[in-house]
Coordinates of N, CA and C in Angstrom, one line a residue:
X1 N 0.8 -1.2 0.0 CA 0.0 0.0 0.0 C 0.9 1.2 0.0
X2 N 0.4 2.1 -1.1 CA 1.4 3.4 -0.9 C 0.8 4.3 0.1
X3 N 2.1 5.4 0.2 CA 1.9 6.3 0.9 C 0.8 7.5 1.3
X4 N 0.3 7.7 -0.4 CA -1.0 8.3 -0.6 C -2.2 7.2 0.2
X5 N -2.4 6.3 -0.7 CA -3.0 5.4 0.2 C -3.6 5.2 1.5
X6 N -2.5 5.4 1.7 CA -2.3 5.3 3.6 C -3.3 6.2 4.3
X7 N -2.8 7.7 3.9 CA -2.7 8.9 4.1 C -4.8 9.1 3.7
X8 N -5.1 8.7 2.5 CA -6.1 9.0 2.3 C -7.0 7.9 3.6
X9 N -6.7 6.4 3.8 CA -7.6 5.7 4.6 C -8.0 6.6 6.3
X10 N -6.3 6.9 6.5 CA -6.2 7.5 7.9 C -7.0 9.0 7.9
X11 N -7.2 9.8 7.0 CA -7.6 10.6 6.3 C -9.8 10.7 6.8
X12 N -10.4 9.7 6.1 CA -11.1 9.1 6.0 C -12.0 8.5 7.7
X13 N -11.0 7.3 8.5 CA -10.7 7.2 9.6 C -11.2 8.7 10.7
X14 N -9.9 9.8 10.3 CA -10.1 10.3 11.0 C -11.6 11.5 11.1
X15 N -12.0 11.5 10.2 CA -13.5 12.5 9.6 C -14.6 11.8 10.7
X16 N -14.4 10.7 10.8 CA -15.8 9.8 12.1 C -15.2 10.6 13.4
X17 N -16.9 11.5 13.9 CA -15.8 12.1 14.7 C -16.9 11.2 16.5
X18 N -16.2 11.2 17.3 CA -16.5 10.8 18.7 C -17.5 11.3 19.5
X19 N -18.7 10.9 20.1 CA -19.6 11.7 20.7 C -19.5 11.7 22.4
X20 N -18.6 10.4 22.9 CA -18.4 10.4 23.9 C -19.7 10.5 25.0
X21 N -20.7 9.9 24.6 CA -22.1 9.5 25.4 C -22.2 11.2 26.1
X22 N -22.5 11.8 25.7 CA -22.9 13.5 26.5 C -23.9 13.4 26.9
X23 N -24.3 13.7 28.3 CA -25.4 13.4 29.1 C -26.1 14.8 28.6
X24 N -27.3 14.6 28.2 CA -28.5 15.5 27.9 C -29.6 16.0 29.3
X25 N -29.8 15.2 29.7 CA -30.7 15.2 30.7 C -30.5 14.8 32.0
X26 N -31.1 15.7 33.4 CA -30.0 15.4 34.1 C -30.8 14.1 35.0
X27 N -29.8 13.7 35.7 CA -30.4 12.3 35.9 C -31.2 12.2 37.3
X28 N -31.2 13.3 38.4 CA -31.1 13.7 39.2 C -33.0 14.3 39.5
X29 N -33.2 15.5 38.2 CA -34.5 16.0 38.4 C -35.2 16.1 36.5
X30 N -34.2 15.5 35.8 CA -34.8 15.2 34.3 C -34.6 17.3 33.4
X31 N -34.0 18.0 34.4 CA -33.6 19.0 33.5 C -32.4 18.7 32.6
X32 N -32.4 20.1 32.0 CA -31.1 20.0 30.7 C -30.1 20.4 31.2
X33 N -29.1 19.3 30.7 CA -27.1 19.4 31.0 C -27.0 20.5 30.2
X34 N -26.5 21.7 30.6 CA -25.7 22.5 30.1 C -24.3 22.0 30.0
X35 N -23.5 22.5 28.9 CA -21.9 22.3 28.7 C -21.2 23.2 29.7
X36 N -20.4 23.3 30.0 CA -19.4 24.1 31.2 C -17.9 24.0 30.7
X37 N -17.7 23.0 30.1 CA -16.3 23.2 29.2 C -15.6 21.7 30.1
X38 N -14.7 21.3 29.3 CA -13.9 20.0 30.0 C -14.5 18.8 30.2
X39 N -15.4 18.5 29.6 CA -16.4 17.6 29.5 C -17.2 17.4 30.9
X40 N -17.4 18.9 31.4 CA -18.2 18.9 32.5 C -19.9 19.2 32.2
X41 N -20.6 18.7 32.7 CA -22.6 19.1 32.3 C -23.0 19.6 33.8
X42 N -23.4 21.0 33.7 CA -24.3 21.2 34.9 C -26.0 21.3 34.7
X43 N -26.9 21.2 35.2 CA -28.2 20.9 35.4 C -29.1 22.2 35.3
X44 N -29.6 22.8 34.6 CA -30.2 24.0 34.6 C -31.2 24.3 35.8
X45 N -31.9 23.5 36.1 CA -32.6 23.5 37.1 C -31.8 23.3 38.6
X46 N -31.5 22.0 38.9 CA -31.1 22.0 40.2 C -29.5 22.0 40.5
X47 N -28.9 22.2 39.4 CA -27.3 22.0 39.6 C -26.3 21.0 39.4
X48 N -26.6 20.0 39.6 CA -26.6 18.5 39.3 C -25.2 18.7 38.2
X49 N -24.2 18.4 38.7 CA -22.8 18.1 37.7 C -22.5 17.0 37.6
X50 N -22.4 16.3 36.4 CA -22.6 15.4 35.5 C -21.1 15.5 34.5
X51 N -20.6 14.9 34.1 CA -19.3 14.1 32.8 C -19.8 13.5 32.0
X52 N -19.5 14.2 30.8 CA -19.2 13.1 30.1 C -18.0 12.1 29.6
X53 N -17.9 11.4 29.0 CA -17.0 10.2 28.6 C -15.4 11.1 28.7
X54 N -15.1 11.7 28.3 CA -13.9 12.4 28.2 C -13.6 13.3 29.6
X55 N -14.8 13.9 30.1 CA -14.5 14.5 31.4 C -14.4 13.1 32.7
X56 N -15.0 12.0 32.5 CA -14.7 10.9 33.3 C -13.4 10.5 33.3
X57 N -12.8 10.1 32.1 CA -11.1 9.7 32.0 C -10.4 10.6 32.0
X58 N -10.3 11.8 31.9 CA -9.9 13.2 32.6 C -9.7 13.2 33.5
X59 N -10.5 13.3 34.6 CA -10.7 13.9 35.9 C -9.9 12.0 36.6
X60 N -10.1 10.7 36.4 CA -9.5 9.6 37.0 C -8.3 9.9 36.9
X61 N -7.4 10.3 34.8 CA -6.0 10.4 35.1 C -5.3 11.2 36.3
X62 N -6.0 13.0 36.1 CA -5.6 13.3 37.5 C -5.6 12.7 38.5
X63 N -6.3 12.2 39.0 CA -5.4 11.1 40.4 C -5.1 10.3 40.0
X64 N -4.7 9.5 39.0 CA -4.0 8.3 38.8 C -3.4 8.3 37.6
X65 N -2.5 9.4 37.5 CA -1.5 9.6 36.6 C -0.2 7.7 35.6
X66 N -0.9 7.5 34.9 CA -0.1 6.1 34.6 C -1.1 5.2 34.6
X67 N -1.9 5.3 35.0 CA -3.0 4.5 34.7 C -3.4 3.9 32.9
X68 N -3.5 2.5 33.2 CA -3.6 2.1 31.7 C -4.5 2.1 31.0
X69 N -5.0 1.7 29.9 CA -6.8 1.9 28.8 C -7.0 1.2 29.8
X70 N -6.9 -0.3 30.3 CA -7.8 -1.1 30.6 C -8.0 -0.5 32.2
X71 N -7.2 0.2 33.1 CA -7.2 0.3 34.6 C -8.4 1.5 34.3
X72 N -7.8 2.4 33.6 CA -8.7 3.5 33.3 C -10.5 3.6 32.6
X73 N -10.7 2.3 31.9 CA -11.8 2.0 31.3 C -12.6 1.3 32.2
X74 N -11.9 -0.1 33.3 CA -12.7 -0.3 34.4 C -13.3 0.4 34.8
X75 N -12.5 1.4 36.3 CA -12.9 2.7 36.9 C -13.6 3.8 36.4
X76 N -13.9 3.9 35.5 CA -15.1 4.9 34.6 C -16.1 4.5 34.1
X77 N -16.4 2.7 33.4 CA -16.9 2.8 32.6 C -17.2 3.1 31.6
X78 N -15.8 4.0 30.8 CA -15.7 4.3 29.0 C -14.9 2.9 29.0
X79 N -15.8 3.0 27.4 CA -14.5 1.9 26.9 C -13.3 2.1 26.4
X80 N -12.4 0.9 26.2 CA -10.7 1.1 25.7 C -10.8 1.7 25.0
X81 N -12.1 1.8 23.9 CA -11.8 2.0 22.6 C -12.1 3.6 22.4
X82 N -13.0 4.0 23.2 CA -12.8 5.5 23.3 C -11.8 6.0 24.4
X83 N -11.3 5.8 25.1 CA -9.9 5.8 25.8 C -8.9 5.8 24.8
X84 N -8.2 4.7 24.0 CA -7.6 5.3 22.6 C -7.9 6.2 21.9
X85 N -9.4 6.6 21.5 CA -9.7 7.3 20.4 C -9.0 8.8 21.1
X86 N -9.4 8.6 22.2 CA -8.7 10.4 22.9 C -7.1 10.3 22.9
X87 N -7.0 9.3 22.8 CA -5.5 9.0 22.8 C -5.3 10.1 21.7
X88 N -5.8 9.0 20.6 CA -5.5 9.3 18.8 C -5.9 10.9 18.7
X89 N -7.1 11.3 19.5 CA -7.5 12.8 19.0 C -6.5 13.8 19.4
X90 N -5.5 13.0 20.6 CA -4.5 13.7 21.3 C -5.5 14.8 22.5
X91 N -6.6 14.6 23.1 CA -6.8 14.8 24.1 C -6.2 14.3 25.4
X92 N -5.8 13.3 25.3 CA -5.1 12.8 26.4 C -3.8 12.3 26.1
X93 N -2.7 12.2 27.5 CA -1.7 11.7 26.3 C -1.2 10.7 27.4
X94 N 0.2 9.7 26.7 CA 0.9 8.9 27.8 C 2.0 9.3 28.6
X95 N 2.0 9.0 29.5 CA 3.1 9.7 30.7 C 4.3 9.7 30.1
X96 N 5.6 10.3 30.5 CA 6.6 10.6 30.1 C 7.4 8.8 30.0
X97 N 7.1 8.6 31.6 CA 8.4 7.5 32.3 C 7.1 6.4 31.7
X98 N 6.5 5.9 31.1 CA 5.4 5.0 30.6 C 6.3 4.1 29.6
X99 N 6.3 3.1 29.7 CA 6.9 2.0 28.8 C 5.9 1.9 27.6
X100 N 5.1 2.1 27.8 CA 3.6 2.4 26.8 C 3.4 3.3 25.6
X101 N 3.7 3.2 24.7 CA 3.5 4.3 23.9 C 2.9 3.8 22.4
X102 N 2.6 4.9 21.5 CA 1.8 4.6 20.4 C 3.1 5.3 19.1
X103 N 2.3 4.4 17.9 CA 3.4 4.3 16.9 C 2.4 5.4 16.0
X104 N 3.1 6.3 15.2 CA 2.9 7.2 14.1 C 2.4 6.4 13.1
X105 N 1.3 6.9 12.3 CA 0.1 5.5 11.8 C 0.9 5.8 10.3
X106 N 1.9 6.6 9.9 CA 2.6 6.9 8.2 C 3.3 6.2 8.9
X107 N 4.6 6.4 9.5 CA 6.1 6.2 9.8 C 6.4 5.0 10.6
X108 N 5.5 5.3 11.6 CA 5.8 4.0 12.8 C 6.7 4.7 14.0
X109 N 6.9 5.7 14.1 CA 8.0 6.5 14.9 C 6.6 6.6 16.3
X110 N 7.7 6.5 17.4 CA 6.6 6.2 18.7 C 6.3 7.7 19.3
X111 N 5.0 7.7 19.5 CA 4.2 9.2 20.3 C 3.4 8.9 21.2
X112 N 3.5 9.9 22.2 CA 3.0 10.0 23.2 C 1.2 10.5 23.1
X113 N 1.1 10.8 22.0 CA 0.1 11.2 21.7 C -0.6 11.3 20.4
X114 N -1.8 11.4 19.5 CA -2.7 12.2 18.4 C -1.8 10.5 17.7
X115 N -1.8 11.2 16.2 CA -1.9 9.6 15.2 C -0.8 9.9 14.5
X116 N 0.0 11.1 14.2 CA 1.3 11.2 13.8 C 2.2 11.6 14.2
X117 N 3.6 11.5 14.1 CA 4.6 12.1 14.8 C 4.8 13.6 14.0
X118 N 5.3 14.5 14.6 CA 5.4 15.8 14.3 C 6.1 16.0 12.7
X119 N 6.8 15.2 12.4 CA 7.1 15.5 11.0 C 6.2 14.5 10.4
X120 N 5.3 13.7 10.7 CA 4.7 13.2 9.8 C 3.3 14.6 9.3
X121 N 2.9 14.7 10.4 CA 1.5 15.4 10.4 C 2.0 16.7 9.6
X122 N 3.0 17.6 9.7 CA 3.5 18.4 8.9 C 3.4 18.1 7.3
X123 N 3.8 17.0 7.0 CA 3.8 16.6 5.6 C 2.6 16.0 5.1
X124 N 1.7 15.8 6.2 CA 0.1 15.3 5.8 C -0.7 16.7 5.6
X125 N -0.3 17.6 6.1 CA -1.1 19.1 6.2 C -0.1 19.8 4.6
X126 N 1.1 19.7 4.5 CA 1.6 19.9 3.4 C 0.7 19.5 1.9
X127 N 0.4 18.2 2.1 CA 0.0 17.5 1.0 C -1.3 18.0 0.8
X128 N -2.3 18.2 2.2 CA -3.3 18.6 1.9 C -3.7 19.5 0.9
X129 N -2.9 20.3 1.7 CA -2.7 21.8 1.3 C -2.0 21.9 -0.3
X130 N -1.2 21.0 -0.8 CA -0.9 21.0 -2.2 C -2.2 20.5 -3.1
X131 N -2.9 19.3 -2.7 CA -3.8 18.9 -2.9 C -4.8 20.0 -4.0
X132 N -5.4 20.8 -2.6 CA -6.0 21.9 -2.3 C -5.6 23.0 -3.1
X133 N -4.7 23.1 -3.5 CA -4.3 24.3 -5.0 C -4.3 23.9 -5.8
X134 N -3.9 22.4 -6.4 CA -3.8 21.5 -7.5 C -5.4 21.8 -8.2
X135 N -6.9 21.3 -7.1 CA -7.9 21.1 -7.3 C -8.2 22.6 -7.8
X136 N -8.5 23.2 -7.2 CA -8.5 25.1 -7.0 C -8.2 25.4 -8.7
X137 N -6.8 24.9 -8.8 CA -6.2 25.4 -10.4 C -6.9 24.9 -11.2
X138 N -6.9 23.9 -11.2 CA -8.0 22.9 -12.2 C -9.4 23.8 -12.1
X139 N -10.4 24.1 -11.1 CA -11.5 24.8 -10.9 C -11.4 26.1 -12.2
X140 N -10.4 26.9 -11.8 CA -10.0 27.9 -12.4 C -9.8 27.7 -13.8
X141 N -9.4 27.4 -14.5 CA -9.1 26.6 -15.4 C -10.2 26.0 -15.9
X142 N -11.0 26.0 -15.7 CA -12.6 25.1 -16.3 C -13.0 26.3 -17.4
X143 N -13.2 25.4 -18.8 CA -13.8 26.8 -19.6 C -13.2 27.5 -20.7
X144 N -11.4 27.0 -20.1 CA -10.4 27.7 -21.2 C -10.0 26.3 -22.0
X145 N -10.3 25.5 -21.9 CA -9.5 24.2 -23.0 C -9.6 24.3 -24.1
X146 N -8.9 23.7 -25.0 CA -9.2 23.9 -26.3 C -9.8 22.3 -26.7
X147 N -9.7 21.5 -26.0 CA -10.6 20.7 -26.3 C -11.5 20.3 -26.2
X148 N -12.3 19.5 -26.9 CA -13.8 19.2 -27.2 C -14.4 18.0 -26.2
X149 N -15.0 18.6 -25.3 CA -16.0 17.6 -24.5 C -16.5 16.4 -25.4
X150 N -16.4 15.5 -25.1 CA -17.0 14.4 -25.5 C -18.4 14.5 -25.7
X151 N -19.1 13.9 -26.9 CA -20.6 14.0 -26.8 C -20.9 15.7 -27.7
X152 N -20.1 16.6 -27.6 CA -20.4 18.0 -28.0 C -19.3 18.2 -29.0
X153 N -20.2 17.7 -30.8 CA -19.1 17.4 -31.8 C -19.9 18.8 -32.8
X154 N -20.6 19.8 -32.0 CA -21.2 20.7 -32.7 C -22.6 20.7 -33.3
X155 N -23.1 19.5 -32.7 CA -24.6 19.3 -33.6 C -25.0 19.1 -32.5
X156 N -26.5 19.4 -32.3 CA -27.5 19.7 -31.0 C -27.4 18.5 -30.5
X157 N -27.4 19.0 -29.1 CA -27.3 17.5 -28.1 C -28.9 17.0 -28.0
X158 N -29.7 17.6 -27.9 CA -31.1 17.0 -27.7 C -31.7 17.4 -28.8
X159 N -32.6 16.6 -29.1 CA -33.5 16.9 -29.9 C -35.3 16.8 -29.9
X160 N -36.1 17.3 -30.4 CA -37.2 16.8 -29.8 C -37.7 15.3 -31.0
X161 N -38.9 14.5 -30.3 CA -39.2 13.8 -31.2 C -40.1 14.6 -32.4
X162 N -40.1 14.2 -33.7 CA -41.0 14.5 -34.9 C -41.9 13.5 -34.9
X163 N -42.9 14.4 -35.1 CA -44.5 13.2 -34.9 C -44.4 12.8 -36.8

C-alpha cells in the first residue's frame, strides 16, 4: 500500500468524529445538561454536575497519573476504545516515564500522543494543502481548454421527437 494510500484511509478514519455519550438530561430531576467546558454538564434547574466520557477519563488520570486503557476503562466505565480514540485525537496523552507508547500511523515513529509524529503530520497538512491548489487550479481553469467535450461534436445535443 502506498503512501498516498495510507494517508487517504487515515484521512477518511479520522472524519468519524466521537460523541463520547454526553449526558442531555439530568439524571437527578430530568432538567437539561448545560456544557461548562472540559467535559463537564451542569443541570439547569437543580445544579446536578454530571461528565461526560472524556471529562470521566480526565478527571480519574488526574489522580491516577499512569493508569492504563484497561485500569482506566474499568474505573469509569468508558470503553478502551474511546480511551484510545482520545489517545489518537490527542486529548489525552501517555506519561513521560510510561513504557507504553503509540506508533505514528505513516512512519511507525513512537508518540505519546494524536496519530502522527510531528514530521509526519506536517507533511500530511503539506500534502493537503498541495492537494487543495492542485484542485482550486484545475476549478480555475474550467472553460479555457481547447478541447472538445466528449458528446459536444457541434450538432444539438437534444432533440425533440418528430410526430
Amino acid at each position: 500500500m502506498s503512501r498516498e494510500e495510507r494517508v487517504e484511509i487515515l484521512r477518511r478514519e479520522f472524519s468519524e468524529v466521537n460523541t463520547y455519550n454526553r449526558p442531555t438530561y439530568c439524571s437527578e430531576c430530568g432538567g437539561v445538561m448545560v456544557f461548562k467546558g472540559v467535559g463537564e454538564y451542569r443541570c439547569e434547574k437543580c445544579g446536578f454536575i454530571s461528565y461526560d466520557d472524556y471529562g470521566k477519563v480526565r478527571n480519574y488520570l488526574e489522580e491516577h497519573m499512569g493508569a492504563t486503557t484497561a485500569e482506566t476503562a474499568k474505573a469509569t466505565g468508558v470503553t478502551q476504545k474511546s480511551v484510545r480514540d482520545m489517545l489518537k485525537e490527542g486529548k489525552i496523552e501517555i506519561t513521560q516515564n510510561s513504557a507504553i507508547y503509540l506508533k505514528c500511523e505513516i512512519c511507525g515513529a513512537t508518540i505519546r500522543s494524536g496519530r502522527y509524529c510531528s514530521k509526519c503530520e506536517t507533511n500530511y497538512h503539506r500534502d493537503l494543502e498541495e492537494m487543495a491548489r492542485k484542485a482550486r487550479r484545475q476549478d480555475d481553469m474550467f472553460g479555457y481548454s481547447t478541447e472538445r467535450r466528449k458528446g459536444e461534436e457541434g450538432s444539438k445535443r437534444f432533440r425533440r421527437e418528430q410526430d
